[in-house]
Amino acid sequence: MLRLTWEQFDRLEQLTLKRHAASISSVLAETWPALTERLQDRWPAFVEAAVQQGRKHGLRDACDLARYACLWCIWGPAFDGKPSFAWAAEILGDSRRSAALKLHQLAHRTRLELEQRHAAQGATAAAAGAAAALTTAQFETALTAVDARMSVLAAARSVFPSSQATVVAVKPCDLGSIDMMVAEAENLQEYRHTPNGWQRFAVAKVGEGAVKWTRAPDEPVELAVASHALRRGAPARLNLRIETHAVCDPRVHPEVVHVGAEGQLAWKGRDTARLSLALYAPTPPPLAASAARPGIAAEAPFDRQTVRVASCGLRDAGAPFGDVAMEVRVYDAAQWLTEVRHPAWEPMVWPGSAEGEAAPSATCKLEKDGAADDASAWQRSWRDLHAAFRGGMEKLYNEWARVLDNPASRLEVEASPLVGQAGVTWGWRRTSAASVTMRTEGALDLLALSLELRLSGELVDGPARSRIRVHCKGRSELRMTLAQLGDKGQEGQDLKSVLRTWRFPFTLEIEPLAGAEPLTLSAAAGPMAIGGALVGECGLRPRGDAVGLQWFFALRAEPVAIITETSDPVLGGTRKARKIFPALSLVDWSAG
C-alpha cells in the first residue's frame, strides 16, 4: 500500500492541476482560435489563471474547470469579480450550490445574456469582443466540444484516475416547497387518580402546527412522537405535501424514503405529492408467563426512524432547495398501572406454633392500557413479605434466647410494614415536537413501618436473677402524591422522595427478682444503659437488571449491648457490659 505525506499529496495536487491546465489550454485553443491568436504568448497564463480561480470557487473536476475557463473566453478574465457580472459572483459564492449546479446556472445565465445582447444589438450591429458576435447556438456547440474533448484527456492525464465518468446534469430538477405536520395517534389515554380511584382520560395533544419549508432547514430536523405498534392501535403519522420547482423524470424524482424497524418504503414522482407516513412504535417482544415484567417507570426502547426527501437539486437560477432529512424517534404509547393493597398483620409471638400465623391476603394487579397483565410474580412477592419479615424476627428471637439461655425467653411483635394501599402509573408522553418524556404519577397511602417489639426473659448473673424487658417502638409513614415528568418533579413528589428511613432505638427495663442470696441485679443508672436500634428503609429503588424500579423493604438490627449493676451488701456494687446480639440483617425484600 502506498502512503503519502501531506507534502507529497500537495505536490501531486499541483501536478494534477498543471496537467489539467495543459489539457484545457489545448482544448480551448481549438475551440476559440481567434482568442488564442490574439493572446499568443499570454494564452497559457490566461488558462492557468482561469483554472486557479476555478479551484478557489470549489471546482475540482477537469471538465468543470474547462467549462469555467470557457466562460473566461466569452466574458473576459476574472469576469465574476466585475460589478457588471454580480450574478456570476452570487452563483459562485453560494456554498449551498454544488459544482454541477454552479456551472449549470452560469451556462444558463450566459445563454440569457447572449440572447439579450444579440437582440439589443440587432442582426447587423458590430461590437468589440468575442461575446458580441457569439450566438447561443455557437455557445452550445463550444460547450459540447469542450466536454467531449476534456472527458478523454482528463481520464488519460489524471494522477488519480476516477472509475466514474463525469455526468453533467442538464435538466432542472428541484423541490419547491414542503408542508410537514405530525398527526399524533388517536385515542391515546393515560391513567389518573380521582376520588373514585384510577381512571383513564384522553391525552391532550401537543398542538404543534404545520411547518412549511421553502428551503431545506439549516439544522437537522428531529421529531419525537408516541405511537402504537403495528396492529396494536392507530399509529401517529407524518403528513407531507411536496411541491416541485422542476422535475427531471417523474419516475425518479422527487423521492421520499422512509426507514424504520418495519423496513424501508420509497415513493417517487407524482406519488410524493401527498403522503401520510405511518409511524409505528417498536413491537414489544413476546413475554412468557413466567418472564419478569418491566419494572415501575421502566423506559421502553424507541425506534429511530428516518425520512428523506430528495431531488437532483438543480435549477436554472437561485440556490437549490436541498435534501431534507428528518429523524423521528417513535416511542410506545402504552400506559401502565400497578395497584397494591396490603392488609394489616396479626401479632407475632415466639415461642409460637410451628405453623406460625397465616400470611395476609395482599393483592397486586398490573394493567396495560386498561387490560389486565400478568402480575402473578408481583403478587407472590408481596405475599412473601410476611414470611421474610417473620424470618427476620425469628433470627432476632434466636439470638435473644441464646444469650439468656432459659425457657422464660419471649418475643412479641406487632408490625405493619408497607401496610395500606398504593397505585403508580407510568408511560411515555409527548411534551413537544422533538421530545417524548416518561411520565410517572402515583398515590401512596402506606405505613412504611409501624412497630412495637417486646423482648422479655430472665437475666442470670450467678445467684442474682432479674426479669429483663427490651422494648422497641416506632412509626414511619409513606403517604404522598407522586408526580414526575422526565427527571423533573417537585421536591417531595418526585421518585427519589418515594423512600423512607427510620431508626427505632431499644429501651431497657430490668426488675430484680428475690433469691436465696442478698444480691440484686439491675440496670445501670444513666442514659447509656442500652445501645442499639432497629434501622431500615423502604419505598422504590432501581431493579437489579436496571429495567425500572421495584418496591423494597429492608430492616437491620444494630448491635445491642446493656450495662447491668450487681449490688452486694458486703462487697458493694459492680457494673458489667453484656452483648445481647450482634449486628443482624433481618429483612431484605423486593417486589416488581
Coordinates of C-alpha atoms in Angstrom, one line a residue:
M1 CA 0.0 0.0 0.0
L2 CA 1.3 3.4 -1.0
R3 CA 1.3 6.0 1.8
L4 CA 1.8 9.7 1.0
T5 CA 2.7 12.5 3.3
W6 CA 0.7 15.8 3.2
E7 CA 3.6 17.5 1.4
Q8 CA 3.7 14.7 -1.2
F9 CA 0.0 14.8 -1.7
D10 CA 0.1 18.6 -2.2
R11 CA 2.8 18.2 -4.9
L12 CA 0.6 15.6 -6.6
E13 CA -2.3 18.1 -6.5
Q14 CA -0.2 20.7 -8.1
L15 CA 0.9 18.2 -10.8
T16 CA -2.7 17.3 -11.4
L17 CA -3.6 20.9 -11.7
K18 CA -0.8 21.6 -14.3
R19 CA -1.8 18.6 -16.3
H20 CA -5.5 19.8 -16.3
A21 CA -4.3 23.3 -17.3
A22 CA -2.3 21.9 -20.2
S23 CA -5.3 19.8 -21.4
I24 CA -7.7 22.7 -21.0
S25 CA -5.3 25.0 -22.9
S26 CA -5.1 22.7 -25.9
V27 CA -8.9 22.1 -26.0
L28 CA -9.8 25.8 -25.7
A29 CA -7.2 26.7 -28.3
E30 CA -9.1 24.5 -30.8
T31 CA -12.5 26.0 -29.6
W32 CA -11.5 29.6 -29.5
P33 CA -8.8 30.1 -32.2
A34 CA -9.3 33.8 -32.6
L35 CA -8.8 34.5 -28.9
T36 CA -5.7 32.2 -28.9
E37 CA -4.3 34.1 -31.7
R38 CA -4.9 37.5 -30.0
L39 CA -3.3 36.5 -26.7
Q40 CA -0.4 34.5 -28.3
D41 CA 2.3 34.0 -25.6
R42 CA -0.1 35.1 -22.8
W43 CA -2.5 32.2 -23.7
P44 CA -1.1 29.6 -21.2
A45 CA -1.0 32.1 -18.4
F46 CA -4.6 33.1 -19.2
V47 CA -5.8 29.5 -19.0
E48 CA -3.8 28.7 -15.8
A49 CA -5.3 31.8 -14.1
A50 CA -8.8 30.6 -15.1
V51 CA -8.0 27.2 -13.6
Q52 CA -6.6 28.6 -10.4
Q53 CA -9.7 30.9 -10.0
G54 CA -12.0 27.9 -10.6
R55 CA -10.3 25.9 -7.9
K56 CA -11.0 28.8 -5.5
H57 CA -14.7 28.5 -6.3
G58 CA -14.7 24.8 -5.4
L59 CA -14.4 23.4 -8.9
R60 CA -12.2 20.3 -8.9
D61 CA -13.0 18.2 -11.9
A62 CA -11.1 18.9 -15.1
C63 CA -14.3 19.1 -17.1
D64 CA -15.8 21.6 -14.7
L65 CA -12.6 23.7 -14.8
A66 CA -12.7 23.6 -18.6
R67 CA -16.3 24.8 -18.7
Y68 CA -15.4 27.7 -16.3
A69 CA -12.4 28.6 -18.4
C70 CA -14.6 28.6 -21.4
L71 CA -16.7 31.4 -19.8
W72 CA -13.5 33.4 -19.4
C73 CA -13.1 33.2 -23.1
I74 CA -16.5 34.7 -23.5
W75 CA -16.7 37.3 -20.8
G76 CA -13.0 38.0 -20.2
P77 CA -10.5 37.2 -17.4
A78 CA -11.9 37.3 -13.8
F79 CA -15.3 38.3 -15.1
D80 CA -17.0 37.1 -12.0
G81 CA -15.2 39.8 -9.9
K82 CA -16.6 42.7 -12.0
P83 CA -19.7 44.7 -10.9
S84 CA -21.5 44.1 -14.2
F85 CA -21.2 40.3 -13.5
A86 CA -22.6 40.3 -10.0
W87 CA -24.9 37.4 -11.0
A88 CA -21.9 35.3 -11.5
A89 CA -20.3 36.2 -8.2
E90 CA -23.6 35.3 -6.5
I91 CA -23.8 31.9 -8.1
L92 CA -20.1 31.0 -7.4
G93 CA -20.1 32.4 -3.8
D94 CA -23.1 30.3 -2.6
S95 CA -21.8 27.3 -0.6
R96 CA -25.2 25.6 -0.8
R97 CA -24.8 25.1 -4.6
S98 CA -22.8 22.2 -5.8
A99 CA -20.1 22.5 -8.6
A100 CA -22.5 21.0 -11.1
L101 CA -25.3 23.4 -10.2
K102 CA -22.9 26.4 -10.3
L103 CA -21.8 25.5 -13.8
H104 CA -25.3 24.8 -15.0
Q105 CA -26.6 28.2 -13.7
L106 CA -23.6 30.0 -15.2
A107 CA -24.3 28.4 -18.5
H108 CA -28.0 29.2 -18.3
R109 CA -27.4 32.8 -17.4
T110 CA -24.8 33.1 -20.2
R111 CA -27.4 32.0 -22.7
L112 CA -29.8 34.6 -21.5
E113 CA -27.2 37.3 -21.6
L114 CA -26.1 36.4 -25.1
E115 CA -29.8 36.4 -26.3
Q116 CA -30.4 39.8 -24.7
R117 CA -27.2 41.3 -26.2
H118 CA -27.9 39.8 -29.6
A119 CA -31.4 41.2 -29.6
A120 CA -30.3 44.6 -28.4
Q121 CA -27.5 45.0 -31.0
G122 CA -29.6 43.8 -33.9
A123 CA -28.6 41.3 -36.6
T124 CA -26.1 43.7 -38.2
A125 CA -24.7 45.5 -35.2
A126 CA -21.0 45.2 -34.6
A127 CA -19.4 45.3 -31.3
A128 CA -16.0 44.6 -29.9
G129 CA -15.0 41.3 -28.3
A130 CA -15.9 37.7 -28.9
A131 CA -19.1 37.9 -27.0
A132 CA -20.7 40.4 -29.3
A133 CA -20.6 38.1 -32.3
L134 CA -21.4 34.9 -30.4
T135 CA -24.8 33.3 -30.6
T136 CA -26.4 30.8 -28.2
A137 CA -26.0 28.1 -30.8
Q138 CA -22.3 28.7 -31.1
F139 CA -22.0 28.7 -27.3
E140 CA -23.8 25.4 -27.1
T141 CA -21.5 24.0 -29.8
A142 CA -18.4 25.2 -28.0
L143 CA -19.5 23.7 -24.6
T144 CA -20.3 20.3 -26.3
A145 CA -16.9 20.2 -28.0
V146 CA -15.1 21.1 -24.8
D147 CA -17.0 18.4 -22.8
A148 CA -16.3 15.8 -25.4
R149 CA -12.5 16.5 -25.7
M150 CA -11.9 17.1 -21.9
S151 CA -13.6 13.8 -20.8
V152 CA -11.0 11.9 -22.9
L153 CA -8.0 14.0 -21.9
A154 CA -8.9 14.1 -18.2
A155 CA -9.1 10.4 -18.0
A156 CA -5.7 10.0 -19.7
R157 CA -3.7 12.6 -17.8
S158 CA -5.2 12.3 -14.3
V159 CA -2.8 11.2 -11.5
F160 CA -5.7 9.6 -9.6
P161 CA -8.0 8.1 -12.4
S162 CA -11.7 8.1 -11.5
S163 CA -13.7 5.0 -12.1
Q164 CA -16.8 7.1 -12.7
A165 CA -17.4 9.3 -15.7
T166 CA -18.3 12.9 -15.0
V167 CA -22.0 13.4 -15.6
V168 CA -23.1 17.0 -16.2
A169 CA -26.8 17.5 -15.3
V170 CA -28.6 19.4 -18.0
K171 CA -32.2 19.3 -16.9
P172 CA -33.6 21.3 -13.9
C173 CA -35.0 19.2 -11.1
D174 CA -35.6 20.6 -7.6
L175 CA -38.1 20.9 -4.8
G176 CA -40.3 24.0 -4.5
S177 CA -41.8 23.6 -1.0
I178 CA -42.6 21.0 1.6
D179 CA -45.5 21.2 4.1
M180 CA -44.9 18.9 7.1
M181 CA -47.2 18.1 10.0
V182 CA -47.1 15.3 12.7
A183 CA -50.5 13.9 13.4
E184 CA -50.5 12.3 16.9
A185 CA -52.1 8.9 17.4
E186 CA -55.8 9.0 18.1
N187 CA -57.5 7.8 21.3
L188 CA -54.3 7.9 23.5
Q189 CA -55.3 7.6 27.2
E190 CA -53.5 8.0 30.5
Y191 CA -54.3 6.8 34.0
R192 CA -55.1 9.5 36.5
H193 CA -56.1 9.2 40.2
T194 CA -59.5 10.5 41.1
P195 CA -61.6 10.3 44.3
N196 CA -63.2 7.2 42.8
G197 CA -59.9 5.5 42.1
W198 CA -57.7 5.2 39.0
Q199 CA -59.4 6.1 35.7
R200 CA -58.3 6.6 32.1
F201 CA -58.5 10.0 30.4
A202 CA -57.8 11.2 26.9
V203 CA -54.3 12.7 26.4
A204 CA -54.1 16.3 25.5
K205 CA -52.3 16.8 22.2
V206 CA -49.2 19.0 21.9
G207 CA -50.8 21.0 19.2
E208 CA -47.7 21.7 17.1
G209 CA -48.9 23.4 13.9
A210 CA -47.8 22.6 10.4
V211 CA -44.4 23.7 9.1
K212 CA -43.8 25.0 5.6
W213 CA -40.3 24.9 4.2
T214 CA -39.3 26.8 1.1
R215 CA -35.7 25.6 1.5
A216 CA -34.2 22.7 3.4
P217 CA -33.7 23.5 7.2
D218 CA -30.2 24.5 8.2
E219 CA -30.3 22.3 11.3
P220 CA -31.2 18.6 11.3
V221 CA -34.9 18.0 11.7
E222 CA -35.6 16.0 14.9
L223 CA -39.1 14.8 15.8
A224 CA -40.5 12.6 18.5
V225 CA -43.9 11.0 18.9
A226 CA -45.7 8.4 21.0
S227 CA -47.5 5.8 18.9
H228 CA -48.8 2.2 18.8
A229 CA -47.0 -0.8 17.5
L230 CA -48.2 -2.4 14.2
R231 CA -51.7 -4.0 14.6
R232 CA -52.0 -2.7 18.1
G233 CA -53.8 0.6 17.5
A234 CA -53.9 3.7 15.3
P235 CA -50.3 5.0 14.7
A236 CA -49.1 8.5 14.7
R237 CA -48.5 9.9 11.2
L238 CA -46.1 12.2 9.4
N239 CA -48.0 14.1 6.8
L240 CA -46.1 15.6 3.8
R241 CA -47.2 17.7 0.9
I242 CA -44.5 18.3 -1.7
E243 CA -44.5 20.8 -4.5
T244 CA -41.8 20.7 -7.1
H245 CA -39.9 23.5 -8.8
A246 CA -38.9 21.3 -11.7
V247 CA -38.7 17.6 -12.4
C248 CA -36.1 15.7 -14.4
D249 CA -38.1 12.5 -14.7
P250 CA -41.4 11.8 -12.8
R251 CA -40.3 8.1 -12.5
V252 CA -37.3 9.2 -10.4
H253 CA -37.9 12.5 -8.6
P254 CA -38.8 13.7 -6.2
E255 CA -38.1 10.8 -4.0
V256 CA -39.2 10.1 -0.4
V257 CA -37.7 7.2 1.6
H258 CA -38.9 6.1 5.0
V259 CA -36.8 3.7 7.0
G260 CA -37.8 2.2 10.3
A261 CA -37.9 -1.1 12.2
E262 CA -40.6 -2.4 9.9
G263 CA -38.4 -1.9 6.9
Q264 CA -37.9 0.6 4.1
L265 CA -40.5 2.2 1.9
A266 CA -39.9 4.6 -1.0
W267 CA -42.2 6.8 -3.2
K268 CA -41.2 8.6 -6.4
G269 CA -42.6 11.2 -8.7
R270 CA -46.3 12.0 -8.5
D271 CA -46.8 9.6 -5.6
T272 CA -44.9 12.0 -3.4
A273 CA -47.4 14.9 -3.8
R274 CA -49.3 14.0 -0.7
L275 CA -48.1 11.4 1.8
S276 CA -49.2 10.2 5.2
L277 CA -46.4 8.0 6.6
A278 CA -47.4 5.7 9.5
L279 CA -45.1 5.9 12.4
Y280 CA -45.3 2.6 14.2
A281 CA -43.8 2.1 17.7
P282 CA -41.4 -0.9 18.2
T283 CA -43.2 -4.2 18.6
P284 CA -42.5 -5.4 22.2
P285 CA -41.0 -8.9 22.3
P286 CA -43.4 -11.6 23.5
L287 CA -43.1 -12.5 27.2
A288 CA -43.6 -15.9 28.6
A289 CA -46.0 -16.2 31.6
S290 CA -43.0 -16.7 33.9
A291 CA -40.9 -13.9 32.4
A292 CA -40.3 -10.8 34.5
R293 CA -42.4 -7.7 33.5
P294 CA -40.7 -4.3 33.2
G295 CA -40.3 -2.5 36.5
I296 CA -42.1 0.6 37.6
A297 CA -41.3 3.6 35.3
A298 CA -39.3 1.3 33.0
E299 CA -38.3 3.2 29.8
A300 CA -39.3 1.1 26.9
P301 CA -36.9 1.4 23.9
F302 CA -37.9 3.7 21.0
D303 CA -37.4 3.2 17.2
R304 CA -35.2 5.7 15.4
Q305 CA -36.8 6.2 12.0
T306 CA -35.6 8.4 9.2
V307 CA -37.5 10.2 6.4
R308 CA -35.5 11.6 3.4
V309 CA -36.9 13.8 0.7
A310 CA -34.6 14.3 -2.3
S311 CA -34.3 15.5 -5.9
C312 CA -31.4 16.4 -8.3
G313 CA -31.2 19.9 -6.6
L314 CA -30.7 21.5 -10.0
R315 CA -32.4 24.7 -11.1
D316 CA -31.6 27.4 -13.6
A317 CA -31.4 30.2 -11.1
G318 CA -31.2 30.6 -7.3
A319 CA -30.0 28.3 -4.5
P320 CA -31.2 24.7 -4.6
F321 CA -33.9 23.6 -2.1
G322 CA -31.6 21.0 -0.7
D323 CA -32.3 17.5 0.5
V324 CA -34.4 17.2 3.7
A325 CA -33.6 14.5 6.3
M326 CA -35.8 14.0 9.2
E327 CA -35.2 11.8 12.2
V328 CA -38.3 10.6 14.1
R329 CA -38.0 8.9 17.5
V330 CA -41.1 6.8 17.9
Y331 CA -42.0 5.6 21.4
D332 CA -44.5 3.1 22.6
A333 CA -47.6 5.0 23.9
A334 CA -48.6 2.1 26.2
Q335 CA -49.6 3.3 29.7
W336 CA -49.1 1.0 32.8
L337 CA -50.7 0.9 36.2
T338 CA -49.9 -1.1 39.2
E339 CA -52.0 -1.2 42.4
V340 CA -51.2 -2.8 45.7
R341 CA -53.5 -3.5 48.7
H342 CA -51.7 -4.8 51.7
P343 CA -53.8 -5.5 54.8
A344 CA -52.7 -5.3 58.5
W345 CA -50.9 -8.2 60.1
E346 CA -51.8 -10.2 63.2
P347 CA -49.4 -10.0 66.1
M348 CA -46.4 -12.5 66.1
V349 CA -45.3 -14.3 69.2
W350 CA -42.2 -16.5 70.0
P351 CA -42.1 -19.2 71.0
G352 CA -45.2 -20.0 69.0
S353 CA -46.8 -22.7 67.0
A354 CA -44.7 -24.5 64.3
E355 CA -47.1 -23.3 61.6
G356 CA -46.9 -19.6 62.5
E357 CA -49.6 -17.1 61.6
A358 CA -51.3 -17.3 58.2
A359 CA -49.9 -14.8 55.6
P360 CA -52.1 -11.8 54.9
S361 CA -54.0 -11.7 51.6
A362 CA -52.0 -9.0 49.9
T363 CA -53.2 -8.2 46.3
C364 CA -51.2 -6.7 43.5
K365 CA -52.5 -6.0 40.0
L366 CA -50.9 -4.8 36.8
E367 CA -52.7 -3.1 33.9
K368 CA -51.6 -2.0 30.4
D369 CA -53.9 0.3 28.6
G370 CA -56.9 -0.8 30.5
A371 CA -56.2 -4.6 30.1
A372 CA -55.0 -6.8 32.9
D373 CA -51.4 -8.1 32.6
D374 CA -49.8 -11.0 34.3
A375 CA -48.9 -9.8 37.8
S376 CA -48.6 -13.3 39.5
A377 CA -44.9 -12.8 40.2
W378 CA -45.5 -9.4 41.8
Q379 CA -48.4 -10.9 43.8
R380 CA -46.3 -13.7 45.2
S381 CA -43.6 -11.3 46.2
W382 CA -46.0 -9.1 48.2
R383 CA -47.3 -12.2 50.0
D384 CA -43.7 -13.3 50.6
L385 CA -43.1 -10.1 52.6
H386 CA -44.8 -11.7 55.6
A387 CA -42.6 -14.8 55.5
A388 CA -39.5 -12.6 55.0
F389 CA -40.4 -10.4 58.0
R390 CA -41.2 -13.3 60.2
G391 CA -37.9 -15.0 59.3
G392 CA -36.1 -11.8 60.4
M393 CA -37.9 -11.7 63.7
E394 CA -37.2 -15.3 64.3
K395 CA -33.5 -14.7 63.8
L396 CA -33.7 -11.9 66.4
Y397 CA -35.5 -14.2 68.8
N398 CA -33.0 -17.0 68.4
E399 CA -30.1 -14.6 69.3
W400 CA -32.1 -13.4 72.3
A401 CA -32.8 -16.9 73.5
R402 CA -29.2 -17.9 73.1
V403 CA -27.9 -15.1 75.3
L404 CA -30.5 -15.6 78.1
D405 CA -30.3 -19.4 77.8
N406 CA -33.5 -20.1 79.8
P407 CA -37.1 -21.1 78.9
A408 CA -38.5 -17.7 80.0
S409 CA -37.4 -16.0 76.8
R410 CA -40.2 -14.5 74.7
L411 CA -40.7 -12.1 71.7
E412 CA -43.9 -10.3 70.9
V413 CA -44.1 -8.2 67.7
E414 CA -46.9 -6.0 66.3
A415 CA -45.7 -4.8 62.9
S416 CA -47.2 -3.2 59.8
P417 CA -44.5 -3.0 57.1
L418 CA -45.8 -1.3 53.9
V419 CA -49.4 -1.9 55.0
G420 CA -52.0 0.1 53.2
Q421 CA -52.6 0.8 49.5
A422 CA -50.7 2.4 46.7
G423 CA -51.0 2.9 43.0
V424 CA -48.4 4.0 40.4
T425 CA -48.8 4.7 36.7
W426 CA -46.2 5.4 34.1
G427 CA -45.7 5.7 30.3
W428 CA -44.3 7.9 27.6
R429 CA -45.9 11.3 27.0
R430 CA -45.2 13.7 24.1
T431 CA -44.2 17.1 25.5
S432 CA -43.1 18.9 22.4
A433 CA -42.4 18.4 18.7
A434 CA -39.0 17.0 19.4
S435 CA -39.4 15.3 22.9
V436 CA -41.2 12.4 24.5
T437 CA -40.8 12.1 28.2
M438 CA -41.5 9.4 30.8
R439 CA -44.5 10.4 33.0
T440 CA -44.9 8.9 36.4
E441 CA -47.8 9.5 38.8
G442 CA -48.9 7.8 42.0
A443 CA -51.0 7.9 45.1
L444 CA -49.4 6.2 48.1
D445 CA -51.1 5.6 51.4
L446 CA -48.8 3.3 53.2
L447 CA -47.3 2.7 56.6
A448 CA -43.6 2.4 55.9
L449 CA -43.3 0.6 59.2
S450 CA -45.4 0.7 62.4
L451 CA -43.6 -1.5 65.0
E452 CA -43.9 -2.4 68.6
L453 CA -41.4 -5.1 69.6
R454 CA -41.0 -6.6 73.1
L455 CA -38.3 -9.0 74.2
S456 CA -38.6 -10.5 77.6
G457 CA -36.9 -13.2 79.8
E458 CA -34.8 -13.7 82.8
L459 CA -31.2 -12.5 83.1
V460 CA -29.0 -14.5 85.4
D461 CA -25.6 -13.5 86.9
G462 CA -24.5 -16.1 89.4
P463 CA -27.1 -16.2 92.3
A464 CA -28.6 -12.9 91.1
R465 CA -31.7 -13.0 88.9
S466 CA -33.8 -10.3 87.2
R467 CA -36.6 -10.1 84.8
I468 CA -35.5 -8.2 81.7
R469 CA -37.5 -6.5 79.0
V470 CA -36.2 -4.8 75.8
H471 CA -38.7 -2.7 74.0
C472 CA -38.6 -1.1 70.6
K473 CA -41.4 1.1 69.2
G474 CA -41.7 3.5 66.3
R475 CA -43.8 4.6 63.3
S476 CA -42.9 5.9 59.9
E477 CA -45.4 6.7 57.1
L478 CA -45.2 6.7 53.3
R479 CA -48.1 8.9 52.4
M480 CA -47.6 11.1 49.4
T481 CA -48.6 12.1 45.9
L482 CA -46.1 11.2 43.2
A483 CA -45.9 13.4 40.1
Q484 CA -42.8 13.4 37.9
L485 CA -42.3 14.2 34.2
G486 CA -38.9 13.0 32.9
D487 CA -36.4 13.9 35.6
K488 CA -38.4 16.8 36.9
G489 CA -40.7 16.8 39.8
Q490 CA -41.4 19.0 42.9
E491 CA -39.5 18.1 45.9
G492 CA -41.4 15.6 48.0
Q493 CA -43.4 14.5 45.0
D494 CA -40.7 13.0 42.8
L495 CA -39.5 9.4 42.5
K496 CA -36.5 9.9 44.8
S497 CA -38.9 11.0 47.5
V498 CA -40.6 7.6 47.5
L499 CA -38.2 6.5 50.2
R500 CA -38.5 6.3 54.0
T501 CA -35.8 5.6 56.5
W502 CA -36.0 5.1 60.2
R503 CA -34.1 4.3 63.4
F504 CA -36.1 3.0 66.3
P505 CA -33.9 2.7 69.5
F506 CA -34.2 0.0 72.1
T507 CA -35.2 0.7 75.7
L508 CA -34.4 -1.4 78.7
E509 CA -36.2 -2.5 81.8
I510 CA -34.7 -4.8 84.5
E511 CA -36.7 -5.9 87.5
P512 CA -34.7 -7.7 90.2
L513 CA -36.1 -11.0 91.5
A514 CA -35.8 -12.2 95.1
G515 CA -33.4 -15.1 95.6
A516 CA -31.6 -17.1 98.3
E517 CA -28.7 -14.6 98.3
P518 CA -29.0 -10.9 99.2
L519 CA -27.7 -9.9 95.8
T520 CA -29.7 -7.7 93.3
L521 CA -29.2 -7.4 89.5
S522 CA -30.5 -4.2 88.0
A523 CA -29.9 -1.8 85.1
A524 CA -27.1 0.7 85.5
A525 CA -28.2 4.2 86.0
G526 CA -27.8 6.6 83.2
P527 CA -28.8 7.0 79.5
M528 CA -26.3 4.5 78.2
A529 CA -27.8 1.5 79.9
I530 CA -28.6 0.0 76.5
G531 CA -27.3 0.7 73.0
G532 CA -28.6 -0.3 69.6
A533 CA -31.7 0.2 67.4
L534 CA -33.8 -1.2 64.6
V535 CA -32.9 0.6 61.4
G536 CA -34.2 0.3 57.9
E537 CA -35.7 1.8 54.8
C538 CA -38.4 1.1 52.3
G539 CA -40.0 2.6 49.1
L540 CA -38.9 2.4 45.5
R541 CA -35.4 1.6 44.2
P542 CA -33.8 0.6 40.9
R543 CA -34.1 -3.1 40.0
G544 CA -31.0 -5.2 39.7
D545 CA -31.4 -5.5 35.9
A546 CA -31.8 -1.7 35.7
V547 CA -35.2 -2.1 33.9
G548 CA -37.3 0.3 36.0
L549 CA -37.9 0.4 39.8
Q550 CA -39.2 -2.0 42.4
W551 CA -40.8 -1.9 45.8
F552 CA -38.4 -2.9 48.6
F553 CA -38.2 -3.2 52.4
A554 CA -35.0 -3.6 54.4
L555 CA -34.7 -4.0 58.2
R556 CA -31.5 -4.4 60.2
A557 CA -30.6 -4.5 63.9
E558 CA -27.7 -2.6 65.2
P559 CA -25.5 -4.4 67.8
V560 CA -27.3 -4.3 71.2
A561 CA -25.5 -4.2 74.5
I562 CA -26.7 -3.5 78.0
I563 CA -24.9 -2.4 81.2
T564 CA -26.1 -4.1 84.4
E565 CA -25.2 -3.4 88.0
T566 CA -24.9 -6.1 90.7
S567 CA -25.3 -4.9 94.3
D568 CA -23.8 -6.9 97.2
P569 CA -24.4 -5.7 100.8
V570 CA -20.9 -6.8 101.7
L571 CA -18.8 -6.3 98.6
G572 CA -20.6 -3.4 97.1
G573 CA -21.8 -2.8 93.6
T574 CA -20.2 -3.9 90.3
R575 CA -21.0 -2.9 86.7
K576 CA -20.9 -5.2 83.7
A577 CA -21.4 -4.7 80.0
R578 CA -23.2 -7.5 78.2
K579 CA -23.6 -8.1 74.5
I580 CA -27.2 -9.2 73.7
F581 CA -26.9 -9.7 70.0
P582 CA -24.6 -8.5 67.2
A583 CA -25.5 -6.5 64.1
L584 CA -28.1 -8.5 62.2
S585 CA -29.6 -8.2 58.7
L586 CA -33.2 -9.1 59.3
V587 CA -35.2 -8.4 56.2
D588 CA -34.2 -7.7 52.6
W589 CA -37.4 -7.9 50.4
S590 CA -38.4 -6.6 47.0
A591 CA -41.3 -6.9 44.5
G592 CA -41.8 -5.7 41.0

